[in-house]
Tab-separated table of C-alpha atoms and ligand atoms in Angstrom:
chain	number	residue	atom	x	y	z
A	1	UNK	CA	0.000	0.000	0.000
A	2	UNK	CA	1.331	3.578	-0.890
A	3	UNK	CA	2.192	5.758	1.996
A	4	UNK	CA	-1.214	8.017	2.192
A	5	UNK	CA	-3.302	4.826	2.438
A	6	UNK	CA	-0.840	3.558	5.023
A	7	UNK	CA	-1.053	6.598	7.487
A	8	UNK	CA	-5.011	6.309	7.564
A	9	UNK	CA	-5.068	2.295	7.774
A	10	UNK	CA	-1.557	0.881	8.803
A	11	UNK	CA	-1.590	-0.891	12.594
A	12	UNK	CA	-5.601	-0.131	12.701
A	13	UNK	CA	-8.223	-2.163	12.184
A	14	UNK	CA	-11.688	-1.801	13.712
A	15	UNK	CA	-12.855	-2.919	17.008
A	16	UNK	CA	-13.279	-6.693	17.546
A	17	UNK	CA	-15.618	-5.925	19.820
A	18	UNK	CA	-17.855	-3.890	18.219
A	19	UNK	CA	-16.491	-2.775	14.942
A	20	UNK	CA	-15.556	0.951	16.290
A	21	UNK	CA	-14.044	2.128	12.985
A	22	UNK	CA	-11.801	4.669	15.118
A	23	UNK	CA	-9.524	3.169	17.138
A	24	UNK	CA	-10.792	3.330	20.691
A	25	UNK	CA	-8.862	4.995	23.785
A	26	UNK	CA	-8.226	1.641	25.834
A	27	UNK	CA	-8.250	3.534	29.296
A	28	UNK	CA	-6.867	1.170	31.204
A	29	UNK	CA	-3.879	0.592	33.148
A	30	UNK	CA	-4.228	-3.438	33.247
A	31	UNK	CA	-6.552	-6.118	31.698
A	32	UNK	CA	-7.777	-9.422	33.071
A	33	UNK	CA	-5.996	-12.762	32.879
A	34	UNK	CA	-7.579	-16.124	31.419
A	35	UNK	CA	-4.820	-17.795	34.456
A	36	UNK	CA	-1.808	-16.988	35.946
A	37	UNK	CA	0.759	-16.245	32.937
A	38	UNK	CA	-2.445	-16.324	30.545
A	39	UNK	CA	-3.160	-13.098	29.592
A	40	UNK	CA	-5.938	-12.168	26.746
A	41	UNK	CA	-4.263	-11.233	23.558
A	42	UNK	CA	-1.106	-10.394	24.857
A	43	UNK	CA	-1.884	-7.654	27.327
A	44	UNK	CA	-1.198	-7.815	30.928
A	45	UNK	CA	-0.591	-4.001	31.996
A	46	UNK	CA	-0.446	-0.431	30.282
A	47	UNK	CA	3.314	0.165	30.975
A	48	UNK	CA	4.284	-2.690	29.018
A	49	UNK	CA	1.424	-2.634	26.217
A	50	UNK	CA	-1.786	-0.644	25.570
A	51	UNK	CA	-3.947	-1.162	22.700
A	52	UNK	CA	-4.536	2.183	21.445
A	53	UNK	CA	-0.363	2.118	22.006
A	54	UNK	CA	-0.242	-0.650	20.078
A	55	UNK	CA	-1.868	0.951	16.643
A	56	UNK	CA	0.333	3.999	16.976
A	57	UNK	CA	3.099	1.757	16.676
A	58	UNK	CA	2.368	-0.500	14.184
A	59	UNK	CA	1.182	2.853	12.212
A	60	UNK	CA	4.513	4.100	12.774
A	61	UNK	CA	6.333	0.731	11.999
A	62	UNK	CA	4.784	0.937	8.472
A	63	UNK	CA	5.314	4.254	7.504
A	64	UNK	CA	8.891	4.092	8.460
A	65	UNK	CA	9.374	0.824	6.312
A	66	UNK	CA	10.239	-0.698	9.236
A	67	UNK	CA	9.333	-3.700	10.953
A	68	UNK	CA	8.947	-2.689	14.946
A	69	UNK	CA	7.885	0.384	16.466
A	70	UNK	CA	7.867	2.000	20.087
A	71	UNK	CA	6.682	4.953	21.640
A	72	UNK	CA	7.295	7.634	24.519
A	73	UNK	CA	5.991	9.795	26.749
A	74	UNK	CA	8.202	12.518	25.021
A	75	UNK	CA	11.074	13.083	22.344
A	76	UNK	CA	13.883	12.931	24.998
A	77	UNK	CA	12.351	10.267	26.440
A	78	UNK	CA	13.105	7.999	23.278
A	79	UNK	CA	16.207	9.616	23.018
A	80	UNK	CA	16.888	8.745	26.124
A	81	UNK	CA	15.844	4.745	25.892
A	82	UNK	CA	18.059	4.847	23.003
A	83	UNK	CA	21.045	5.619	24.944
A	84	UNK	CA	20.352	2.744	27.333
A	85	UNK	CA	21.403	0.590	24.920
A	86	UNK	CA	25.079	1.375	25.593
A	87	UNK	CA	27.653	0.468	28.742
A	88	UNK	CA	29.643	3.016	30.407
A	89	UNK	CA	32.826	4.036	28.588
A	90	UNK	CA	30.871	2.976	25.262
A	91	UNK	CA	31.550	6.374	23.187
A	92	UNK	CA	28.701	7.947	21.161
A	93	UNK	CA	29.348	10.409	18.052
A	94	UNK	CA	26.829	12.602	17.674
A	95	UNK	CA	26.298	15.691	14.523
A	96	UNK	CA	27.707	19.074	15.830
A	97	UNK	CA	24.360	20.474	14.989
A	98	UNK	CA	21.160	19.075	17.318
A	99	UNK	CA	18.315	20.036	19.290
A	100	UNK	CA	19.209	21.716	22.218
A	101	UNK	CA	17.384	19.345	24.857
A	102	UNK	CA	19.043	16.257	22.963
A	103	UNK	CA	23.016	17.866	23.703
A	104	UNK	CA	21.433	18.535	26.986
A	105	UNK	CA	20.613	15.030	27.676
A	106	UNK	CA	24.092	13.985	26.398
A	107	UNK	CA	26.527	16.613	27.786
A	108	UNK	CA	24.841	17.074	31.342
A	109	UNK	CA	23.244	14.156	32.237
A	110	UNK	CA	24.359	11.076	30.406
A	111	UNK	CA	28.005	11.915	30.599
A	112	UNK	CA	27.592	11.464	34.309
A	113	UNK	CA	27.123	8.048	33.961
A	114	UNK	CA	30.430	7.661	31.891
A	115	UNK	CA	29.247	7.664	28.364
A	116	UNK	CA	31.292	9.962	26.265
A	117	UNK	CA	30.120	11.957	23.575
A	118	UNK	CA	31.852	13.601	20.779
A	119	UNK	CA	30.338	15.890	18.235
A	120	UNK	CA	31.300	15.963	14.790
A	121	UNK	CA	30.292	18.181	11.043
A	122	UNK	CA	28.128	14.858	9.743
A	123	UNK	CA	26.965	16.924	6.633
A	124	UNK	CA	30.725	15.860	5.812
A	125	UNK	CA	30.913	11.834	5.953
A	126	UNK	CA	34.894	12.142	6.151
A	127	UNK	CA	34.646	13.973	9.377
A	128	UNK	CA	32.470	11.292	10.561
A	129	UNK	CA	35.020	8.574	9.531
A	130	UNK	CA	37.754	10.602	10.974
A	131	UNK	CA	35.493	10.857	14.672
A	132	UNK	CA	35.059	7.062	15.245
A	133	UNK	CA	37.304	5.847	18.073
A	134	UNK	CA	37.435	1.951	19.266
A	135	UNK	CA	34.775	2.793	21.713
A	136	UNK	CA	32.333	4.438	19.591
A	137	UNK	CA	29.193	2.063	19.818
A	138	UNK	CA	26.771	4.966	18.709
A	139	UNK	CA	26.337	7.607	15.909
A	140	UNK	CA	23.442	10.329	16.468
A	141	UNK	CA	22.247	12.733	13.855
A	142	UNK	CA	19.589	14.809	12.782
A	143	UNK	CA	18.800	15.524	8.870
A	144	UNK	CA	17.396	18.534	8.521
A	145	UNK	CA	19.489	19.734	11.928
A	146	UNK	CA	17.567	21.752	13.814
A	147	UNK	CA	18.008	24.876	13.791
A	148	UNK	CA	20.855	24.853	10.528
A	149	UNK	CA	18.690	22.827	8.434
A	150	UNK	CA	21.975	20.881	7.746
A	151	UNK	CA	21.777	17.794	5.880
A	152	UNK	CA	23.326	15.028	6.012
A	153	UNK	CA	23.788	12.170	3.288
A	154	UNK	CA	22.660	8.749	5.285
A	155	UNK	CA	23.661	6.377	2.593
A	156	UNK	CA	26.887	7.324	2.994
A	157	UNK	CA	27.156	7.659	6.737
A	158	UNK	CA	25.548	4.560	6.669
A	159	UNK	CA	28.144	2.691	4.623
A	160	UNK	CA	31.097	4.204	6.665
A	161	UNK	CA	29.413	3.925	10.022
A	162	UNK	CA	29.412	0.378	9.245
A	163	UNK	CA	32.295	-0.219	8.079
A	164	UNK	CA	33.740	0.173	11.902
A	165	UNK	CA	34.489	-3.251	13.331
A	166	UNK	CA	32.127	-2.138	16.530
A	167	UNK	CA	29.344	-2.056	13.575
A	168	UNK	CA	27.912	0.724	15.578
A	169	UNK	CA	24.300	1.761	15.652
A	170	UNK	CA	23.366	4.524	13.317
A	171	UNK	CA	20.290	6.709	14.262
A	172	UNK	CA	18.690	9.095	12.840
A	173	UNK	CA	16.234	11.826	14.612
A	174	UNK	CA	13.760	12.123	11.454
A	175	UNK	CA	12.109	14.689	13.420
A	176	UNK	CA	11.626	17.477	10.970
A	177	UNK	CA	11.743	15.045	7.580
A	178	UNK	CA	8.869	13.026	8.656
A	179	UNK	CA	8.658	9.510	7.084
A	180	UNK	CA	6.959	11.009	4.266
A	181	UNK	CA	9.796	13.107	2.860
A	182	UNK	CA	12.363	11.162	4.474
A	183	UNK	CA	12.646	7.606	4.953
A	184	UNK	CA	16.579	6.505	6.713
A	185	UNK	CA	15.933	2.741	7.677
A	186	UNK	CA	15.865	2.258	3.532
A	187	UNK	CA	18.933	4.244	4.007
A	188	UNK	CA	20.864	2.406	5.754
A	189	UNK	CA	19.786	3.494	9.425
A	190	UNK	CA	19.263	1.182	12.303
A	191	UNK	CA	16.931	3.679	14.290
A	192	UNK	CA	14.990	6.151	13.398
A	193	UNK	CA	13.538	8.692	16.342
A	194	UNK	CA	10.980	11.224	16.226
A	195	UNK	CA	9.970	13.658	18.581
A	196	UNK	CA	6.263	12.952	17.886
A	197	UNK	CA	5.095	16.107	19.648
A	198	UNK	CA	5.782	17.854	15.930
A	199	UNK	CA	4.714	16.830	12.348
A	200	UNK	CA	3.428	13.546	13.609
A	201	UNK	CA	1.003	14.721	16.229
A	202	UNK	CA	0.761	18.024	13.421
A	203	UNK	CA	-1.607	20.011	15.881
A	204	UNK	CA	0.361	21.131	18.387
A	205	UNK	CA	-1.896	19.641	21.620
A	206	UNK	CA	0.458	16.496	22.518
A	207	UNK	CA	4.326	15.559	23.903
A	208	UNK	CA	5.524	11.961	22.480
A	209	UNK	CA	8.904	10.525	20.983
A	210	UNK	CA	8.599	7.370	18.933
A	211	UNK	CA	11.366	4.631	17.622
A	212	UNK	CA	11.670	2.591	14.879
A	213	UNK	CA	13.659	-0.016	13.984
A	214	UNK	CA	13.845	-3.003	11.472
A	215	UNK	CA	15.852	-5.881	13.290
A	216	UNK	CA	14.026	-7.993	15.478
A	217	UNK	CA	16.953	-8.585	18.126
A	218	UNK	CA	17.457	-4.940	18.658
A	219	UNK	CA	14.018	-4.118	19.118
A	220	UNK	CA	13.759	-6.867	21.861
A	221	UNK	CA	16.161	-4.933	23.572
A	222	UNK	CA	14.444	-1.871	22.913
A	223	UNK	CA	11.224	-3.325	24.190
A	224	UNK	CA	12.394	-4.575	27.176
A	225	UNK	CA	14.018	-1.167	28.148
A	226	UNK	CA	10.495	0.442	27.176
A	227	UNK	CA	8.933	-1.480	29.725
A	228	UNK	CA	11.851	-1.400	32.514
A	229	UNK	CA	12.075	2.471	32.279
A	230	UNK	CA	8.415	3.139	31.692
A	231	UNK	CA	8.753	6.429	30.105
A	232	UNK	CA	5.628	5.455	27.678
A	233	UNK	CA	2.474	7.836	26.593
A	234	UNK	CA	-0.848	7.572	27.797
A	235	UNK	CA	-3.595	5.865	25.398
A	236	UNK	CA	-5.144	9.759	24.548
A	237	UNK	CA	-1.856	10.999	23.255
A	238	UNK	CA	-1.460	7.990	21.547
A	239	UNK	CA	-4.642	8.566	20.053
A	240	UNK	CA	-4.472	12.316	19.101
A	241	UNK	CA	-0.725	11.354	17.238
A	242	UNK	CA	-2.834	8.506	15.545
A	243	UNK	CA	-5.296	11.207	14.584
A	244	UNK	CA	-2.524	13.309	13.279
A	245	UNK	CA	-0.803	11.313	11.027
A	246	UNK	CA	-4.015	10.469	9.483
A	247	UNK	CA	-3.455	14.201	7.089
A	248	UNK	CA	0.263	14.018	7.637
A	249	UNK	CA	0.987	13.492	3.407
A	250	UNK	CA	-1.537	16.366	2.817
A	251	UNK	CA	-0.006	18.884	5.690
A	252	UNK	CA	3.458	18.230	4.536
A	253	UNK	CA	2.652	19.079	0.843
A	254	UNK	CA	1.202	22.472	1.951
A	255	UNK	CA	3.738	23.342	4.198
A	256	UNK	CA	6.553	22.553	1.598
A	257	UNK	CA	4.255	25.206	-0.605
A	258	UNK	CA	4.108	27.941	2.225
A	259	UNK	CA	7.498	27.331	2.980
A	260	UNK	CA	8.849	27.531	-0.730
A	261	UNK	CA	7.113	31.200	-1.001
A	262	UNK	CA	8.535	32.295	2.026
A	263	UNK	CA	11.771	31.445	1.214
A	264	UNK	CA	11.154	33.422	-2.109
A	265	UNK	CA	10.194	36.472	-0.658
A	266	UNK	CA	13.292	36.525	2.344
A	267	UNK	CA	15.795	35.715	-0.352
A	268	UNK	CA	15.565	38.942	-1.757
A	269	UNK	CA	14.443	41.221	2.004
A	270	UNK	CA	17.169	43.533	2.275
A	271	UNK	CA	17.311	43.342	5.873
A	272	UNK	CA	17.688	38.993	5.636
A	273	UNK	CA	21.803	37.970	5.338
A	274	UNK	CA	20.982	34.730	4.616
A	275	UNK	CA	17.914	32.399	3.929
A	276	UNK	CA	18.557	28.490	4.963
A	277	UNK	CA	16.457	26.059	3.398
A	278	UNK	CA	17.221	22.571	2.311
A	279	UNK	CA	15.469	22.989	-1.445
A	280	UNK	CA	17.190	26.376	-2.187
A	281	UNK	CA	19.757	26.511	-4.397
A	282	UNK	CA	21.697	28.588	-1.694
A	283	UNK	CA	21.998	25.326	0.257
A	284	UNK	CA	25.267	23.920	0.439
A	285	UNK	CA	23.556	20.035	0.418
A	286	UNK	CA	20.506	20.676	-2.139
A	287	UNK	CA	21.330	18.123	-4.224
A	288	UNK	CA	21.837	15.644	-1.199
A	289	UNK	CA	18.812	16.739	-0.139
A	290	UNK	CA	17.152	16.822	-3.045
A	291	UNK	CA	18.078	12.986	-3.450
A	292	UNK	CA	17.187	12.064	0.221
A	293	UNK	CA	14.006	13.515	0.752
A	294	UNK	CA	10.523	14.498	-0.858
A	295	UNK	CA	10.326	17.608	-0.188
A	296	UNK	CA	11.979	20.751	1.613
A	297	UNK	CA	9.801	20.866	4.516
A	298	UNK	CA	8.358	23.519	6.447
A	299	UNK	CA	11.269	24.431	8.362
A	300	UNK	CA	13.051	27.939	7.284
A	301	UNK	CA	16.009	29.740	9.238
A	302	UNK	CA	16.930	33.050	8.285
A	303	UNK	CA	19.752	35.105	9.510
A	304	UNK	CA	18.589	39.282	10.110
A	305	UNK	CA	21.262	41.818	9.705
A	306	UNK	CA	21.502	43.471	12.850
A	307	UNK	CA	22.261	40.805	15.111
A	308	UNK	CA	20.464	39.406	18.403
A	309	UNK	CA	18.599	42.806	18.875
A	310	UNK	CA	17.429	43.266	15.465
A	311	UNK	CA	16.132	38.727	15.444
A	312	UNK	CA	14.102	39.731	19.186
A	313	UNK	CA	12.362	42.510	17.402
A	314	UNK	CA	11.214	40.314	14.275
A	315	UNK	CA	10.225	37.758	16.598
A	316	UNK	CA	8.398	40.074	18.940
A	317	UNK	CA	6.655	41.818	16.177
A	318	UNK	CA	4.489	39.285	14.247
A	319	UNK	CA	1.139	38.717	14.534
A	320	UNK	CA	0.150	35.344	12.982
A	321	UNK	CA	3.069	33.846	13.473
A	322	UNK	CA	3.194	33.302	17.497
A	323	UNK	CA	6.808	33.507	19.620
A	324	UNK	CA	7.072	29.824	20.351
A	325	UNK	CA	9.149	26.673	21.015
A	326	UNK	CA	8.356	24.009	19.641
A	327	UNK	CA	7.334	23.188	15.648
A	328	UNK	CA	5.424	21.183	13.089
A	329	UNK	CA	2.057	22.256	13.998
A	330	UNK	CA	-0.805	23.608	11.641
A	331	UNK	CA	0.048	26.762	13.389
A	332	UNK	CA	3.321	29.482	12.306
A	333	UNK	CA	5.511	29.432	15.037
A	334	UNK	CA	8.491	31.979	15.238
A	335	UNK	CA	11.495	31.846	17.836
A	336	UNK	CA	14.924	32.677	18.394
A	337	UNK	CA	17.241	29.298	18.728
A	338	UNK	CA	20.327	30.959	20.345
A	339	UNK	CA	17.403	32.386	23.154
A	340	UNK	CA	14.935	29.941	23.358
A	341	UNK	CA	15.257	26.406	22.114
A	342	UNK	CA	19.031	25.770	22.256
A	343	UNK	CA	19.985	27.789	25.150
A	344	UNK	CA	21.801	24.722	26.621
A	345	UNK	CA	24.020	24.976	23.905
A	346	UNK	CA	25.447	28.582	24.769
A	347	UNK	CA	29.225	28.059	25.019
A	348	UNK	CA	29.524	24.560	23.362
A	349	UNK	CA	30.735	23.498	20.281
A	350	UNK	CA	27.426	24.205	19.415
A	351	UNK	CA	26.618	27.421	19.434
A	352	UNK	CA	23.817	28.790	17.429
A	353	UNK	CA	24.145	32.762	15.941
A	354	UNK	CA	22.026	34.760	17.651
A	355	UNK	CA	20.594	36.753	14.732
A	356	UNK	CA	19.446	33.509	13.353
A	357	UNK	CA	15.535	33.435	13.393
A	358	UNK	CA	13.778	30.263	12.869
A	359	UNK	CA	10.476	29.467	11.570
A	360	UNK	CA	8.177	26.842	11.901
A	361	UNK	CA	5.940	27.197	8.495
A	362	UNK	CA	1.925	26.496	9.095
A	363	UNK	CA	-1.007	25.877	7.253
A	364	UNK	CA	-2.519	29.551	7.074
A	365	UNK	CA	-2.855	31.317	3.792
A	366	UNK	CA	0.315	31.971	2.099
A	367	UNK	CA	-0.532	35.701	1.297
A	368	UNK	CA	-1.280	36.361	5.049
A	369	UNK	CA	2.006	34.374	6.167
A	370	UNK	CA	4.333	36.606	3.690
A	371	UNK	CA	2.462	40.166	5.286
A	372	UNK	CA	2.951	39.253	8.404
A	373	UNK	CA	6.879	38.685	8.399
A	374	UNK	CA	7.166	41.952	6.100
A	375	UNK	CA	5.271	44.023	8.672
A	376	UNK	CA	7.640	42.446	11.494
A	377	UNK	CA	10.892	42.363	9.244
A	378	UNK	CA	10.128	46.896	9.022
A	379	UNK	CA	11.078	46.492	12.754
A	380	UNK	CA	14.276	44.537	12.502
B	401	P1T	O1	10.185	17.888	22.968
B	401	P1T	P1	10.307	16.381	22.808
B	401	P1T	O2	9.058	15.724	22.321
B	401	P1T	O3	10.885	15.721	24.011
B	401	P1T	O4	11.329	16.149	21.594
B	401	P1T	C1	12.675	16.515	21.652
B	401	P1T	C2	13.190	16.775	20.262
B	401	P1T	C3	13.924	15.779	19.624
B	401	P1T	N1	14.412	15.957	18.375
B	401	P1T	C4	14.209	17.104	17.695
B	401	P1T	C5	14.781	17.270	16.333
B	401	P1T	C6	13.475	18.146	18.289
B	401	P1T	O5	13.292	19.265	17.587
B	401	P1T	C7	12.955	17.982	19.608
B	401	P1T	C8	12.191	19.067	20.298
B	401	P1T	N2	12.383	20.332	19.743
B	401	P1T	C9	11.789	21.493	20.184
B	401	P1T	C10	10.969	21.559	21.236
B	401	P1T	C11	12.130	22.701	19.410
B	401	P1T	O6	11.437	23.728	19.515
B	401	P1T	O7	13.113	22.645	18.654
């Protein structure tokens, strides 16, 4: 089945027990047992599996092209289950360009328990060759980065990554791709993780992370550190995520079109140094990307002449577009990385230029999106 058909069917079928077409919102935190170690259909408690759970996964399994899926209470905490797969003094290489809660989670709290992490330019698979050590057990990167919009070319990551006699795991945060422009398991990925609070859930009203893999021994181990660290949603987020990816083809069409126009009309603001954007010819990887992925997404950055002042005054100053974390939601969303969203990065490797202004593209008209940067852009 092609990918829209899969997002409305895949993982869902209706009710056994009363042909509910919509998957139902299994409230409940356990479920009766036939006998002692005889539990109906496979469920015995909510931490472990949930029904409604269970869809989202199996959704997310097949859009992925993968064969297992699992999902979180949170982004961070998949991220974080993830990085239980290692053993202290395991070393993980991670791109020099990530959300900030993800270095967070690396640099302040998962070093403490001896991992070490080192972060490397992954747009450049050399560098990445160059950055594996005997220890390195791990590779972490996001394509689009967030907030450079770097990309990075997963085949070949893939085949070097591999190449290491560790074989280490390769992951991929397809947060801002989506599975429908971006697909890294048929890349050569082992993981892919998704911070499912964004262009999955689409609608801005739910926090979730979600993992996929395709080999069945590593998601056993993945499964069983689900269920022993029980950081997993509740059955309504699972639902409204479900409910999301339902339009998910449709959304990201329309916000690669709003995005695309925006782009247009920032390229030539004279206030705007530089327009980021994985489909413009200005970007350093567009053909990479162009090979990679679908589409260009709705994700712009933009760096404003005048520096940090003149980026708080554009993001203070528009109307439609609200000052927000957070992305991928039929909602514009406008923020200031360096401020907001990667503060935990100030002082690191890091660092993101505080002029640069980035832009979560919504749904709204086109025509009303473009007025209401060039009304806040007069204030830069
Ligand atoms: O917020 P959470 O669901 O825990 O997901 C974390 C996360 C992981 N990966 C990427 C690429 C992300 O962008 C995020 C969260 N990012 C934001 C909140 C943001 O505004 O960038």
């Amino acid at each position: 089945m092609k990918f829209e058909t899969l997002a409305i069917h895949a993982g869902q079928e209706p009710d056994p027990n009363n042909g509910a077409v919509m998957t139902p919102v299994y409230f409940t935190s356990t479920y009766m047992q036939d006998g002692v170690g005889k539990p109906r259909q496979g469920y015995e408690y909510s931490r472990t599996l949930n029904p409604t759970r269970k869809a989202l996964q199996d959704c997310l399994a097949a859009l992925e092209g993968g064969n297992f899926g699992l999902t979180f209470s949170s982004g961070l905490a998949a991220t974080d289950t993830i990085l239980r797969l290692l053993n202290s003094e395991d070393h993980a290489l991670a791109g020099n360009d990530v959300y900030g809660g993800t270095f967070r989670l690396f640099d302040k709290v998962l070093r403490r328990f001896n991992l070490d992490f080192t972060f490397a330019d992954t747009t450049d698979p050399e560098s990445v060759a160059d950055a594996l050590t005997p220890s390195t057990r791990l590779v972490w990167l996001e394509t689009p980065t967030n907030p450079f919009l770097r990309i990075t070319d997963i085949r070949a990551v893939a085949e070097i990554v591999h190449a290491h006699e560790n074989k280490p795991l390769l992951v991929v945060d397809n947060t801002f791709a989506t599975p429908y422009l971006q697909r890294p398991l048929e890349l050569g990925a082992d993981i892919v993780v998704h911070s499912m609070t964004k262009y999955l859930g689409g609608h801005s009203d739910v926090v979730g992370g979600a993992v996929i893999v395709k080999d069945k021994e590593l998601a056993d181990k993945l499964y069983f550190l689900q269920n022993a660290v029980g950081a997993v949603p509740g059955p309504m987020d699972c639902f409204l995520v479900l409910r999301g990816i339902k339009t998910l083809p449709l959304r990201m069409e329309r916000h690669y079109e709003n995005a695309t126009a925006i782009v247009d009309f920032l390229a030539s603001h004279p206030k705007v140094e530089k327009v980021i954007y994985p489909f413009h010819a200005s970007h350093p990887q567009q053909k990479v990307a162009m090979r990679q992925m679908k589409n260009g997404g709705g994700m712009i950055s933009f760096i404003i002449k005048g520096g940090r002042e003149a980026a708080i005054r554009v993001v203070e100053a528009t109307k439609i577009f609200a000052l927000a974390e957070s992305l991928g939601g039929v909602e514009s969303l406008i923020e200031v990385p360096a401020a907001m969203t990667h503060l935990s990065v100030a002082g690191s490797q890091l660092e993101v230029d505080p002029a640069l202004i980035r832009l979560s593209v919504g749904l709204e008209h086109q025509e009303d999106l473009i007025e209401d940067i060039k009304q806040a852009l007069e204030k830069a």
